[in-house]
Short mmCIF file of N, CA and C in Angstrom, two decimals:
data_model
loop_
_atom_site.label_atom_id
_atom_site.label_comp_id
_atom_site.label_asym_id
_atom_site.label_seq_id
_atom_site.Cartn_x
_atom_site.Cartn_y
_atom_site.Cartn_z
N UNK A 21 -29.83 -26.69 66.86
CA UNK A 21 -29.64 -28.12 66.77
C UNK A 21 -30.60 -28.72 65.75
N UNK A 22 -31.83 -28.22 65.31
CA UNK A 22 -32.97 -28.52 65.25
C UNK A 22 -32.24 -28.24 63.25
N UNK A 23 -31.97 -27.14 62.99
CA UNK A 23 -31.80 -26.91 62.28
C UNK A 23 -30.34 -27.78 61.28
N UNK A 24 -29.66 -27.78 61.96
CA UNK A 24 -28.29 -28.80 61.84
C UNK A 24 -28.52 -30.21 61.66
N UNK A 25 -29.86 -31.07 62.22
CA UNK A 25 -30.36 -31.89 61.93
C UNK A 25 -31.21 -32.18 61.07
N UNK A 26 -31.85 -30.83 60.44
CA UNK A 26 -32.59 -30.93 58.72
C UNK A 26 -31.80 -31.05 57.65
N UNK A 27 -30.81 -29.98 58.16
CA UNK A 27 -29.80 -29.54 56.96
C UNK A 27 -28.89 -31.00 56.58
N UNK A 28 -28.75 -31.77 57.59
CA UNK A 28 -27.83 -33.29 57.82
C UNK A 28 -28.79 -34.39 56.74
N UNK A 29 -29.64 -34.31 57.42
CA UNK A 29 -30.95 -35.56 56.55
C UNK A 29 -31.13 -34.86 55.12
N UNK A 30 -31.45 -33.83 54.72
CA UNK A 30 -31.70 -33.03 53.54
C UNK A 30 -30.55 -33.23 52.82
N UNK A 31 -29.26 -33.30 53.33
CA UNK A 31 -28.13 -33.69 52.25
C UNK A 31 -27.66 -34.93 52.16
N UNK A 32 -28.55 -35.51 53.38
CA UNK A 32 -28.44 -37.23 53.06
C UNK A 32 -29.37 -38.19 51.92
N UNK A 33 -30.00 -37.17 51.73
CA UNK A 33 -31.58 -37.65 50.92
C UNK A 33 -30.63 -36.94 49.31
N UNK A 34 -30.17 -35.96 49.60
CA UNK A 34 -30.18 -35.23 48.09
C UNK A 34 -28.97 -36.00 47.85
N UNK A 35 -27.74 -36.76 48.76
CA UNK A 35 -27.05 -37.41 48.04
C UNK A 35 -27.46 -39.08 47.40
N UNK A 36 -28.18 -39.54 48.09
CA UNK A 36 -28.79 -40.77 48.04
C UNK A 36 -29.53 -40.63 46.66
N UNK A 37 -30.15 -39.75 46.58
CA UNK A 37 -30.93 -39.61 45.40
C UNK A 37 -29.97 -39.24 43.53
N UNK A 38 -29.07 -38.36 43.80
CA UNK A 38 -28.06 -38.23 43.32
C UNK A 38 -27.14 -39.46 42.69
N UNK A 39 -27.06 -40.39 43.60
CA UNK A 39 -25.95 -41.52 43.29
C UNK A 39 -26.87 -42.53 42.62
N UNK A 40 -28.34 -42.97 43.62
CA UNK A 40 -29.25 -43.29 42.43
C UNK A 40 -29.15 -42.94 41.57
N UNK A 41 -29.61 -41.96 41.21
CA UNK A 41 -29.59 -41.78 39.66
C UNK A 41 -28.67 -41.46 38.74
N UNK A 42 -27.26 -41.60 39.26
CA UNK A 42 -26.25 -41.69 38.21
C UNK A 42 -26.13 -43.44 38.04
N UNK A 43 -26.34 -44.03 38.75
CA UNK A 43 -26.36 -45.64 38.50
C UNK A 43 -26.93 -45.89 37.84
N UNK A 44 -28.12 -45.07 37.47
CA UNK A 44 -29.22 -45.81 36.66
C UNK A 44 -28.83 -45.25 35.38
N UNK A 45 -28.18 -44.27 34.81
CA UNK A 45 -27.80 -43.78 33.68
C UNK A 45 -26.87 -44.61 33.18
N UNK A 46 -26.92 -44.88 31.99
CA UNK A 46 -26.41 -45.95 31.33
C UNK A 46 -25.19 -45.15 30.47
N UNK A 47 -23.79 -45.50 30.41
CA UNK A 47 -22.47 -44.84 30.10
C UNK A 47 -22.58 -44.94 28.66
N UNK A 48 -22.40 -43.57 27.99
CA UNK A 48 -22.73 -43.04 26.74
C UNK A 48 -21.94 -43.96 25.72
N UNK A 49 -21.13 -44.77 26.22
CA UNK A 49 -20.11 -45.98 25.69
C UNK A 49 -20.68 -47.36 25.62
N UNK A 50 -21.51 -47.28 26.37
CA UNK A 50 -22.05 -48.97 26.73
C UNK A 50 -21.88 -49.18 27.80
N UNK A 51 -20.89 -48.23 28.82
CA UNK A 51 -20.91 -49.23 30.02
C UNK A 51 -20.05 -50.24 29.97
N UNK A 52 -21.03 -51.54 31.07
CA UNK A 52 -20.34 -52.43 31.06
C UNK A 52 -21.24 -53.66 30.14
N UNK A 53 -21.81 -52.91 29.38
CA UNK A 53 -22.34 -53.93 28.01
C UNK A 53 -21.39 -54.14 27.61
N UNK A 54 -21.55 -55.59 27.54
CA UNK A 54 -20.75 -56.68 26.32
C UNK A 54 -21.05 -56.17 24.51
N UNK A 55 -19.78 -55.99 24.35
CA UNK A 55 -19.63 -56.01 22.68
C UNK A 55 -20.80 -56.91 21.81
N UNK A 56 -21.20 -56.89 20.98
CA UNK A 56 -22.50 -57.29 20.27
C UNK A 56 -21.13 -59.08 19.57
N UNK A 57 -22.38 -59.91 19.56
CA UNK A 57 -22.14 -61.13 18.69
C UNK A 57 -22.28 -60.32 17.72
N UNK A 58 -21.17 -61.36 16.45
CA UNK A 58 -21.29 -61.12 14.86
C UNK A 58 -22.06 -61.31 14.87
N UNK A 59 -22.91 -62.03 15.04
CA UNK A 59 -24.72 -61.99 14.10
C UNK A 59 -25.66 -60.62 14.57
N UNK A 60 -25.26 -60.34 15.54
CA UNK A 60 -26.25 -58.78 15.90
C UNK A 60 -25.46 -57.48 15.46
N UNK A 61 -24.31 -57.69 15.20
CA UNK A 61 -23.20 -56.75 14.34
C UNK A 61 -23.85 -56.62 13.15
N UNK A 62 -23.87 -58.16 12.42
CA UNK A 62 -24.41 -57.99 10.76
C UNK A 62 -25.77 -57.74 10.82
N UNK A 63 -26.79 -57.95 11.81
CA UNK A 63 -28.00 -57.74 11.82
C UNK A 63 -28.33 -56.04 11.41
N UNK A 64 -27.64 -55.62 12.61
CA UNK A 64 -27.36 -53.84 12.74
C UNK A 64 -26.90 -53.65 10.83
N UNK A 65 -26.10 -53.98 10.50
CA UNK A 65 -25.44 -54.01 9.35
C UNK A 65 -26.18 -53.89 8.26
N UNK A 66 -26.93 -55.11 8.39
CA UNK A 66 -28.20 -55.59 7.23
C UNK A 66 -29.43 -54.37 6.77
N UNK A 67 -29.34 -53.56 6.56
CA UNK A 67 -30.47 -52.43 6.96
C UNK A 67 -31.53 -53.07 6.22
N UNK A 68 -31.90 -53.73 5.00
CA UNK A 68 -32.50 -54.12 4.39
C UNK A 68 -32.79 -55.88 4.71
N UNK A 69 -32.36 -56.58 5.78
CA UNK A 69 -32.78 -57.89 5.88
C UNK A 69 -32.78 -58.39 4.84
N UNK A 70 -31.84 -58.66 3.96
CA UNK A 70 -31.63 -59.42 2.48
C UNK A 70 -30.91 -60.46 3.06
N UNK A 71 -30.28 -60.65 4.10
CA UNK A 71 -29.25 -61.35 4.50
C UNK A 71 -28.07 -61.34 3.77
N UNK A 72 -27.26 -60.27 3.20
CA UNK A 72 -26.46 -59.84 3.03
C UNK A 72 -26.17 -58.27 3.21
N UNK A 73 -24.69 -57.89 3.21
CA UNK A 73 -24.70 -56.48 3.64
C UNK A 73 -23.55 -56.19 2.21
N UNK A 74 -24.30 -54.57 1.84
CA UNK A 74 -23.62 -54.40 0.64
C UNK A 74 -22.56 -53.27 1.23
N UNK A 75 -21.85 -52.62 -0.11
CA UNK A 75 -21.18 -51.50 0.15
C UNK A 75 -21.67 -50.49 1.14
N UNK A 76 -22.93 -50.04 0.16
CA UNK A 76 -23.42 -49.05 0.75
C UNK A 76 -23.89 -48.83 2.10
N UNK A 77 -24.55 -50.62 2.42
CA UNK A 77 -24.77 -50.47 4.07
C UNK A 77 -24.24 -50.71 5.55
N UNK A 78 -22.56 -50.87 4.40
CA UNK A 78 -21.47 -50.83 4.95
C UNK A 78 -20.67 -49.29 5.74
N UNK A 79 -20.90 -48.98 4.50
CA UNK A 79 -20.50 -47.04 4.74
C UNK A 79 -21.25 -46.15 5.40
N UNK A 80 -22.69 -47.03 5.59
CA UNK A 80 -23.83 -46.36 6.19
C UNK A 80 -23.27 -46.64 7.66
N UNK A 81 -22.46 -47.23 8.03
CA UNK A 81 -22.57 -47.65 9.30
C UNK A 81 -20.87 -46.33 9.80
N UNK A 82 -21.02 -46.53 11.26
CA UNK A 82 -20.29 -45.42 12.09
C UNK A 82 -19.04 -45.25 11.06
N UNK A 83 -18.41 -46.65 11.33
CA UNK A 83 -16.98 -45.98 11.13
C UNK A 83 -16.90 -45.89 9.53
N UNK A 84 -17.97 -46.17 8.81
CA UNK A 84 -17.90 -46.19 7.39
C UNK A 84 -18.00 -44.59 7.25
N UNK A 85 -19.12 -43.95 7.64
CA UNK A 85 -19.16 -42.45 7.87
C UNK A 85 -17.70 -41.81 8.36
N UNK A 86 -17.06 -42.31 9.27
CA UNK A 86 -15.92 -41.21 9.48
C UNK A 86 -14.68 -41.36 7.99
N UNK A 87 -14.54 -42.21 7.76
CA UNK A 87 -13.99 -43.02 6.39
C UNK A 87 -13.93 -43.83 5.84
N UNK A 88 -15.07 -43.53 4.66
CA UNK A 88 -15.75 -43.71 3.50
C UNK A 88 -14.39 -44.64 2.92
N UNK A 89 -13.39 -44.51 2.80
CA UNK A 89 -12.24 -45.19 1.91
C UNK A 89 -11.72 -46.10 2.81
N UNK A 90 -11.32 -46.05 4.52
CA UNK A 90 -10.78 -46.90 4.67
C UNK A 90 -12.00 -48.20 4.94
N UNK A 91 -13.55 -47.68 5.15
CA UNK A 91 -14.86 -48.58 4.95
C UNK A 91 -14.31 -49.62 3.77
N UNK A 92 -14.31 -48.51 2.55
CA UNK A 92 -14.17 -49.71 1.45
C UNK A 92 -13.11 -50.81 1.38
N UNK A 93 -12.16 -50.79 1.58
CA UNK A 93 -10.92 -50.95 1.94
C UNK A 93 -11.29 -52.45 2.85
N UNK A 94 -11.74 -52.21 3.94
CA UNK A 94 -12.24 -52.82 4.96
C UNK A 94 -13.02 -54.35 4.45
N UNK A 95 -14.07 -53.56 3.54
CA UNK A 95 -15.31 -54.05 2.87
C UNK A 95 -14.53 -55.21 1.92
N UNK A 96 -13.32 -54.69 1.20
CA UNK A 96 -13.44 -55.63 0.21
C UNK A 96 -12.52 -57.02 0.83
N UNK A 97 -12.03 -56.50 1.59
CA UNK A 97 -10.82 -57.59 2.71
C UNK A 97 -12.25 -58.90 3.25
N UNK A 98 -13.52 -58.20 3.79
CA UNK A 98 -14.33 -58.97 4.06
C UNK A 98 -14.97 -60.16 3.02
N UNK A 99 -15.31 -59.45 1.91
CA UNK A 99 -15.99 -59.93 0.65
C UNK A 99 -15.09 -60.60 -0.17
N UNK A 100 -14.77 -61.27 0.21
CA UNK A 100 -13.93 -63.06 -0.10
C UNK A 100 -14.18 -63.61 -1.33
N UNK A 101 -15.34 -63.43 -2.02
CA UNK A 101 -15.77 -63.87 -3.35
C UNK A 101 -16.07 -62.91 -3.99
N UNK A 102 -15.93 -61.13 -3.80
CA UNK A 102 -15.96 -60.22 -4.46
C UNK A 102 -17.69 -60.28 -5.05
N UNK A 103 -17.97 -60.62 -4.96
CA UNK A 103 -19.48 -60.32 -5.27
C UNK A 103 -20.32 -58.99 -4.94
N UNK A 104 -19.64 -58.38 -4.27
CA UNK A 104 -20.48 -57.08 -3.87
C UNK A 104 -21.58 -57.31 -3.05
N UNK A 105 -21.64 -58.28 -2.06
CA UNK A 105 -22.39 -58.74 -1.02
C UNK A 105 -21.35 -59.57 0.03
N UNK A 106 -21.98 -59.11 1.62
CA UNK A 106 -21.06 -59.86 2.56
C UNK A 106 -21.75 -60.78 3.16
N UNK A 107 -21.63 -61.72 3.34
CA UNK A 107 -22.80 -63.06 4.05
C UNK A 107 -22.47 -63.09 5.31
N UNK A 108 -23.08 -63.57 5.95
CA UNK A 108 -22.96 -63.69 7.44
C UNK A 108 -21.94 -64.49 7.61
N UNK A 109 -21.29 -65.40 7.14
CA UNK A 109 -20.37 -66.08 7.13
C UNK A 109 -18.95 -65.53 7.01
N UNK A 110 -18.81 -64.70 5.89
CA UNK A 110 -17.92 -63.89 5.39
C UNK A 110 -17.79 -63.06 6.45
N UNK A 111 -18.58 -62.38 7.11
CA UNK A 111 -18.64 -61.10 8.21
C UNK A 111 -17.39 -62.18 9.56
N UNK A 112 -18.46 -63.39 9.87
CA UNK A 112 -17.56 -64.24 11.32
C UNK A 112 -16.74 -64.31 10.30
N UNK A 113 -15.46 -64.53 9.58
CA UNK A 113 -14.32 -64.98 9.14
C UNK A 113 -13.64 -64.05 9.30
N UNK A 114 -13.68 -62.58 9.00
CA UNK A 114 -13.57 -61.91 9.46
C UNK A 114 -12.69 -61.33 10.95
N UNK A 115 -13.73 -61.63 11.64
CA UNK A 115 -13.99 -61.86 12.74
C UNK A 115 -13.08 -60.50 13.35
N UNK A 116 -13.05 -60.00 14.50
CA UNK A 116 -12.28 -59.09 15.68
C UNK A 116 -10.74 -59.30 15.36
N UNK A 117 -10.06 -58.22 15.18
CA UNK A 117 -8.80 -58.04 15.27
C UNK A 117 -8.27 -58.10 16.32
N UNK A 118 -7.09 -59.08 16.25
CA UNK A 118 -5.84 -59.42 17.55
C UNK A 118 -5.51 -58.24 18.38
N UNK A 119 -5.71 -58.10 19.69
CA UNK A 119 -5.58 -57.04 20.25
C UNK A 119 -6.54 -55.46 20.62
N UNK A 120 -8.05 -55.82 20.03
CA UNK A 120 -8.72 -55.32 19.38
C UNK A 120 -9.77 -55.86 21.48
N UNK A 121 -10.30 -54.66 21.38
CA UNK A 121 -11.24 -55.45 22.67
C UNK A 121 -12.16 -56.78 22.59
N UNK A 122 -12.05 -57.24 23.37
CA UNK A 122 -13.32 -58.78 22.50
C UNK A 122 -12.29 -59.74 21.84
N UNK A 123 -11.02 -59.38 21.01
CA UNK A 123 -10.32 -60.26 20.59
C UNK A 123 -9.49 -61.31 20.96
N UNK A 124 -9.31 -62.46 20.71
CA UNK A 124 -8.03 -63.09 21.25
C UNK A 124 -6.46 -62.57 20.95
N UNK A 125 -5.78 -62.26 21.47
CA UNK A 125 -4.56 -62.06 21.50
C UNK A 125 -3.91 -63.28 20.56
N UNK A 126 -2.91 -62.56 19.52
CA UNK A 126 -2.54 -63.02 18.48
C UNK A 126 -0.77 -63.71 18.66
N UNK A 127 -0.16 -65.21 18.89
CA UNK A 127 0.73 -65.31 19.60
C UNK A 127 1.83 -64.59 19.13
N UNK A 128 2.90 -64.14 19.64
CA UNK A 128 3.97 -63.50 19.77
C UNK A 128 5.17 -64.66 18.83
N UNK A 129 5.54 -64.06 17.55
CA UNK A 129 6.55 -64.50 17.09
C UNK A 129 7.80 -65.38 17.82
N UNK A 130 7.89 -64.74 18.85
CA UNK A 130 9.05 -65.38 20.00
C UNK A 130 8.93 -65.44 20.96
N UNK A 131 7.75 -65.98 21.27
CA UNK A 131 6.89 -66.69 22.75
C UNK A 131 7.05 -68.40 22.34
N UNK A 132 7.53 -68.20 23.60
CA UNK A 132 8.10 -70.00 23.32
C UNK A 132 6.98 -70.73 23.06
N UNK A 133 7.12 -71.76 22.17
CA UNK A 133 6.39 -72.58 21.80
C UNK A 133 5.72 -73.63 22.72
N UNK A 134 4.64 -74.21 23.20
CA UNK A 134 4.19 -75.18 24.70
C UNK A 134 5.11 -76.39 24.15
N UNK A 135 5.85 -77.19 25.63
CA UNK A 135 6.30 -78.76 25.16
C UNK A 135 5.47 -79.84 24.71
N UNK A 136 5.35 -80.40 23.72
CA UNK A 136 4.54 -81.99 23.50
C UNK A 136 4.77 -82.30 24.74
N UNK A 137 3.70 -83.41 24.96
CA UNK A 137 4.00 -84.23 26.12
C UNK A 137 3.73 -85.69 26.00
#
């Protein structure tokens, strides 16, 4: 009995301890972190604090690394005055694609229109 009652508490402790500490591990995704504001996006972005973000520290970033071409691509859709610099401004105009997590949903061609009133 004696024994059946260690073995009970001993796997009550090793699960307790267990579930702790998967809670406390933070999901290799973020979790349930909120998506970054554009300004801590372009901050990350900025590697050099010039307050602009160029090509290069454009491509430097994740998805610029997986492709380098569709980065540029990306880059020049952002850079509105072609200058070869993106301003913080230019970055929010930008802004999250329709359907995109974080985004607003983009209305439906043939979703009825709301009545005036």
């Amino acid at each position: 009995m004696k024994l059946l009652l260690n073995t009970s508490t001993a796997l009550a402790i090793a699960i307790a301890f267990t579930q702790t500490a998967t809670a406390a591990k933070p999901d290799k995704k973020g979790g349930d972190k909120a998506p970054p504001t554009p300004e801590e996006a372009f901050k990350k972005l900025d590697k050099d604090s010039d307050g602009s973000v160029t090509l290069d520290e454009f491509k430097a970033s994740g998805h610029g690394k997986k492709d380098p071409a569709k980065a540029e691509e990306i880059y020049k859709k952002i850079d509105k005055d072609s200058n070869g610099k993106v301003t913080l401004e230019e970055f929010k105009a930008h802004g999250p694609k329709p359907g995109k997590k974080g985004a607003p949903e983009a209305p439906k061609a043939d979703a009825p229109k709301p009545e005036a009133k």
